[in-house]
Coordinates of C-alpha atoms and ligand atoms in Angstrom, one line a residue:
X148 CA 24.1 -10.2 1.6
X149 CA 27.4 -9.5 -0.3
X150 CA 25.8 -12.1 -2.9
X151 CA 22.6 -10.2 -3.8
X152 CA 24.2 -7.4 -6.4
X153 CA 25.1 -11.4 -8.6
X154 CA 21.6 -12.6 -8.1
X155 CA 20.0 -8.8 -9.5
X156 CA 22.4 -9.2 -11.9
X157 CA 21.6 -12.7 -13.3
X158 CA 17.7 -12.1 -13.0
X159 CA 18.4 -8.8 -15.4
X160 CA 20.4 -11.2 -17.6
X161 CA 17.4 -13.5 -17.9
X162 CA 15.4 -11.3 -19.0
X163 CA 17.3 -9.5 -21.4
X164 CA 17.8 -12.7 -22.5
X165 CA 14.2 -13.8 -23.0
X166 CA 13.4 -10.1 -24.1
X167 CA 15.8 -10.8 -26.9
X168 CA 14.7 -14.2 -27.9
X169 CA 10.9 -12.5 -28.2
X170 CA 12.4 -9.8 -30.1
X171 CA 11.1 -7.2 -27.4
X172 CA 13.1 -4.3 -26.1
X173 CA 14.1 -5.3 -22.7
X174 CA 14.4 -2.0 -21.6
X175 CA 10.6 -2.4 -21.8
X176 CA 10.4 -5.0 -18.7
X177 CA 11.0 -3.6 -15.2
X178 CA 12.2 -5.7 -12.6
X179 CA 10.1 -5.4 -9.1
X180 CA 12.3 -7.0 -6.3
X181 CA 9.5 -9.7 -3.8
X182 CA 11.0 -9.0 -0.3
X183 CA 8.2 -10.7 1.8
X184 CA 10.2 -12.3 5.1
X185 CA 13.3 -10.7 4.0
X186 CA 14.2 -8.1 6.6
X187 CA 14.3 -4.4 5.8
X188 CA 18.3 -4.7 5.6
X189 CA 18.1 -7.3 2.6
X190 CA 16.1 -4.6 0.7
X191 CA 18.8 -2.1 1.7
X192 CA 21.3 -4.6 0.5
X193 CA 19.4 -4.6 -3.1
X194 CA 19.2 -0.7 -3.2
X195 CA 23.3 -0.5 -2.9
X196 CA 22.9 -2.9 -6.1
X197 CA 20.8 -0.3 -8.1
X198 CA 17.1 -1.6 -7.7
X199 CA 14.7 0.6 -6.8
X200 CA 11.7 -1.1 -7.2
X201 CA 10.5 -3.4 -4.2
X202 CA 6.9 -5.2 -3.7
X203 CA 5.7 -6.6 -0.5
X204 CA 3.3 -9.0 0.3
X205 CA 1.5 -7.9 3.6
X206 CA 0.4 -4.8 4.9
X207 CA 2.3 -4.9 7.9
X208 CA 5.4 -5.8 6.8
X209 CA 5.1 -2.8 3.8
X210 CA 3.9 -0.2 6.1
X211 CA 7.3 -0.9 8.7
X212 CA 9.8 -1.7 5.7
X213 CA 8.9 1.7 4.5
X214 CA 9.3 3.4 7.7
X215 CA 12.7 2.0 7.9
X216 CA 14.0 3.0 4.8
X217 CA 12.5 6.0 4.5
X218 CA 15.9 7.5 3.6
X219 CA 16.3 5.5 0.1
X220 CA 14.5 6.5 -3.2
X221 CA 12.3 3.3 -3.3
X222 CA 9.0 3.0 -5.4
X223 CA 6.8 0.4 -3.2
X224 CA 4.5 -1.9 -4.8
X225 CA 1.9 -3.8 -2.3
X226 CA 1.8 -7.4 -4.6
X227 CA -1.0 -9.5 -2.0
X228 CA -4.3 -9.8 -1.0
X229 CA -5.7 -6.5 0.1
X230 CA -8.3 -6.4 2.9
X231 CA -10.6 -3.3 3.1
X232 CA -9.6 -2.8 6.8
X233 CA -6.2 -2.7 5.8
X234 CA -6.8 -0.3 2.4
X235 CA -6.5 3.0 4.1
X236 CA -2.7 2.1 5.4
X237 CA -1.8 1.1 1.8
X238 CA -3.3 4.2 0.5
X239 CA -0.9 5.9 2.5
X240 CA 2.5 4.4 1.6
X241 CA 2.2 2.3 -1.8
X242 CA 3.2 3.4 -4.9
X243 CA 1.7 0.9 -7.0
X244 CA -1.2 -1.4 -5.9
X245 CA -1.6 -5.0 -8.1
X246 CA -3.7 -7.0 -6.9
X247 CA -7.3 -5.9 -6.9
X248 CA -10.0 -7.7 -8.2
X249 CA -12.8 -5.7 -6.7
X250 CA -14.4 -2.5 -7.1
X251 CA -15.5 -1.4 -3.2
X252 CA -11.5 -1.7 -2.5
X253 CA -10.5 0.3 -5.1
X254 CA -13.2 2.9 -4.3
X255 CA -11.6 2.9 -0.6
X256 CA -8.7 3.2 -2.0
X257 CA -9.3 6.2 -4.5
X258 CA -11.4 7.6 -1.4
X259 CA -8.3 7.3 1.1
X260 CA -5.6 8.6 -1.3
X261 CA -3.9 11.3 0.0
X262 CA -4.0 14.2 -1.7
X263 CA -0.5 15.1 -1.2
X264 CA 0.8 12.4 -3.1
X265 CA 0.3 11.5 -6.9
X266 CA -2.6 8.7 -7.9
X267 CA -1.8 5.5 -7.2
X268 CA -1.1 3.3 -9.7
X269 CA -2.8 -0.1 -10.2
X270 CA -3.4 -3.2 -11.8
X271 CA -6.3 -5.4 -12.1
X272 CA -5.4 -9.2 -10.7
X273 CA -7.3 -11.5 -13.1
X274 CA -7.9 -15.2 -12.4
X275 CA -7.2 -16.8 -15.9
X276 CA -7.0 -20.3 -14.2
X277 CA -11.0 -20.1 -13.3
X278 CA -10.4 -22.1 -9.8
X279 CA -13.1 -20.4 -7.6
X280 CA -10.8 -20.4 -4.6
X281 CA -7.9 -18.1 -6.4
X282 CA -8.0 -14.2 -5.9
X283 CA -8.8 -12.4 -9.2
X284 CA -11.5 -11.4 -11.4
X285 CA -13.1 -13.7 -13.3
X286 CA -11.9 -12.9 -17.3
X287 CA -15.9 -11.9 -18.3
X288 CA -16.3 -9.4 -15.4
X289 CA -12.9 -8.3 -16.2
X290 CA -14.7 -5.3 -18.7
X291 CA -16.8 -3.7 -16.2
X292 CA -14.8 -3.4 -13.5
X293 CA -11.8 -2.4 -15.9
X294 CA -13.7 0.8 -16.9
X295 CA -15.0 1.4 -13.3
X296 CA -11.7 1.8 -11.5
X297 CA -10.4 3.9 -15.0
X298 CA -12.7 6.4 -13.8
X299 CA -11.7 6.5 -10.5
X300 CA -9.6 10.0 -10.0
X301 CA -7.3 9.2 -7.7
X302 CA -6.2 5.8 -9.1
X303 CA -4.5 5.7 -12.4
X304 CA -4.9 2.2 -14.0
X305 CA -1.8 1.0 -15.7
X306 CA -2.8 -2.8 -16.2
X307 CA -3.6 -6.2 -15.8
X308 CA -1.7 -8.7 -12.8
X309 CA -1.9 -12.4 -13.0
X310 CA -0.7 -15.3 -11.2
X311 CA -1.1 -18.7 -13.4
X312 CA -0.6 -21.7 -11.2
X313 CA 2.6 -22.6 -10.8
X314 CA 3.9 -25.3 -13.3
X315 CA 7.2 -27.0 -14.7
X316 CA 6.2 -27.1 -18.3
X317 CA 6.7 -24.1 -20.3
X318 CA 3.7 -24.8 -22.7
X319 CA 1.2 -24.4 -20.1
X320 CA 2.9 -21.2 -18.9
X321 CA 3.0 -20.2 -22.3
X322 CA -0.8 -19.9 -22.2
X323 CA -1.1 -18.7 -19.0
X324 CA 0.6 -15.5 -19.5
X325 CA -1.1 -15.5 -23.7
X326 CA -4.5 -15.8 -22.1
X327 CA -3.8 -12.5 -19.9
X328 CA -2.1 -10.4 -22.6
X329 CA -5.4 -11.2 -24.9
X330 CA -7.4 -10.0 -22.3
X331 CA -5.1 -7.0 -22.5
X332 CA -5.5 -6.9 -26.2
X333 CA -9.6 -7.2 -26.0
X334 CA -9.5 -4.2 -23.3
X335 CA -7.4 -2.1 -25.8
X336 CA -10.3 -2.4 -28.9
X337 CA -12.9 -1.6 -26.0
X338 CA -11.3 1.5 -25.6
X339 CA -9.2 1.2 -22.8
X340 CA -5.2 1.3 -23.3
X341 CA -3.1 -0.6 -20.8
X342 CA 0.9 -0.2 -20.9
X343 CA 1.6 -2.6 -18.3
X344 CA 1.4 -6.5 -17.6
X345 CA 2.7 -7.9 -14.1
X346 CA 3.4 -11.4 -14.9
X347 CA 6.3 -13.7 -14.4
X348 CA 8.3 -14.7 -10.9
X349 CA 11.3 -16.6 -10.4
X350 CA 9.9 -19.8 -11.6
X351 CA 8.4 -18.5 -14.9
X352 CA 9.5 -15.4 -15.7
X353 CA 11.2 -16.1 -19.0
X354 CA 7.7 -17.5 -20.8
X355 CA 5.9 -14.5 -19.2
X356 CA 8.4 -12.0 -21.2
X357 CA 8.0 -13.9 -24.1
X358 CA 4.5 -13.3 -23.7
X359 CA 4.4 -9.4 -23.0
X360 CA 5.1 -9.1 -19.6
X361 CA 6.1 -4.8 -18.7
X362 CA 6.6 -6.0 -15.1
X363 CA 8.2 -9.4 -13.6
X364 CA 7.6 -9.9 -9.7
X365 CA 11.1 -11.8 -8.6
X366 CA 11.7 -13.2 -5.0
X367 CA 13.9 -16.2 -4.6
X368 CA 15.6 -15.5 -7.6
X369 CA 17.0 -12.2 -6.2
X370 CA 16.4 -12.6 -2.2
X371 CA 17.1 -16.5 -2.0
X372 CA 14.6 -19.2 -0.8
X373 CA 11.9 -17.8 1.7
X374 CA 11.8 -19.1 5.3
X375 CA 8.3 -20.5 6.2
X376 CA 6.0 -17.1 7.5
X377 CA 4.5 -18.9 10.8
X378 CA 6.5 -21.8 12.2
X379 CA 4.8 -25.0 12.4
X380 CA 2.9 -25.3 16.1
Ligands
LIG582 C1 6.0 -14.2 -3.5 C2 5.4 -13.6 -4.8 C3 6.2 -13.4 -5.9 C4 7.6 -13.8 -6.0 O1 7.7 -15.2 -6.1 P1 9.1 -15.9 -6.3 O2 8.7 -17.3 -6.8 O3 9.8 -16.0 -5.0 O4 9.9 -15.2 -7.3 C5 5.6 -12.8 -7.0 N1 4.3 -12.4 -7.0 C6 3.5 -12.6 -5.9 C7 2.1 -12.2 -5.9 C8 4.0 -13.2 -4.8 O5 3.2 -13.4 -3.7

């Protein structure tokens, strides 16, 4: 792991680069480190380099990563698909939640916040690619549930998460991330301000700071290339 503080490095360079290019502040763009499959040391590893900020995929693996580093200052972001059987566990140990596109989990989760710890923070997943099968809410029903989960005391909604299909050609990234900060934009004259956009990965991050991303989501780019989760039967 004596390669990782390079790799933070280098992903920080990027986007100062593209923060520059856009003429943004890049102060303004947080870097959230994707461990999923990485064990608990790797993240350990990245906290010796100075990041503090790590997301995790699965439940599971969140709930025990956390246990294990209890001892570090690390804000926890769960980044996947969150079940309402598994909301209550999440409740408990993420700082930052980003991937909800319903209102009954969000209302579990408000419900099962603990009261010893501050709201949780979280962003809206929004499916701007309109395939049925992806996660997210669809841009037109983005409004209503937007002001529902604002209202919600023990959540504190901070913005908007997306997660374009993947693709080589920067134009079509481009308007990926666009089409998500003007949904941003449109939610701001309604009334509601949102200061953060979770956008960008290893593959794309550079378009989605060009585009207003607050908040890049960085695996391979930081961690290296992920085993498969399951081996093959
Ligand atoms: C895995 C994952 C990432 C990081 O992807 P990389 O391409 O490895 O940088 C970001 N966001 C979500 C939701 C992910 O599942």
């Amino acid at each position: 792991m004596s390669d990782i503080c390079p790799r933070i490095e280098a992903v920080r360079i990027r986007i100062r680069r593209a923060a520059l290019a856009a003429g943004r502040d890049p102060r303004g763009i947080a870097l959230l480190a994707v461990g999923k499959t990485f064990p608990a040391e790797a993240i350990r590893a990245a906290h010796g380099c100075g990041q503090r900020v790590f997301g995790e995929n699965y439940v599971d693996e969140l709930v025990a990563k956390a246990a294990t580093l209890a001892d570090l200052d690390i804000e926890w972001h769960f980044i996947g698909q969150l079940q309402s059987n598994k909301t209550r566990k999440i409740a408990a140990v993420a700082d930052w939640v980003h991937g909800i596109d319903r209102l009954s989990v969000a209302e579990r989760l408000d419900r099962q916040r603990p009261t010893d710890r501050p709201p949780l923070q979280v962003c809206l997943q929004v499916n701007i690619s309109g395939e049925t099968s992806k996660a997210g809410v669809a841009p037109e029903a983005l409004p209503a549930l937007a002001h529902a989960v604002s209202a919600l005391p023990r959540l504190r909604l901070r913005g908007l998460m997306a997660l374009p299909a993947p693709s080589d050609d920067p134009r079509v990234q481009h308007a990926g991330f666009a089409a998500v900060r003007i949904l941003r934009d449109a939610l701001a004259d309604d009334g509601l301000a949102l200061d953060t956009l979770s956008m960008g990965m290893s593959g794309d991050l550079d378009a989605a700071v060009a585009e207003g991303a607050t908040l890049v989501r960085v695996g391979t780019a930081v961690f290296g290339a992920r085993k498969p989760r399951l081996p093959s039967p």
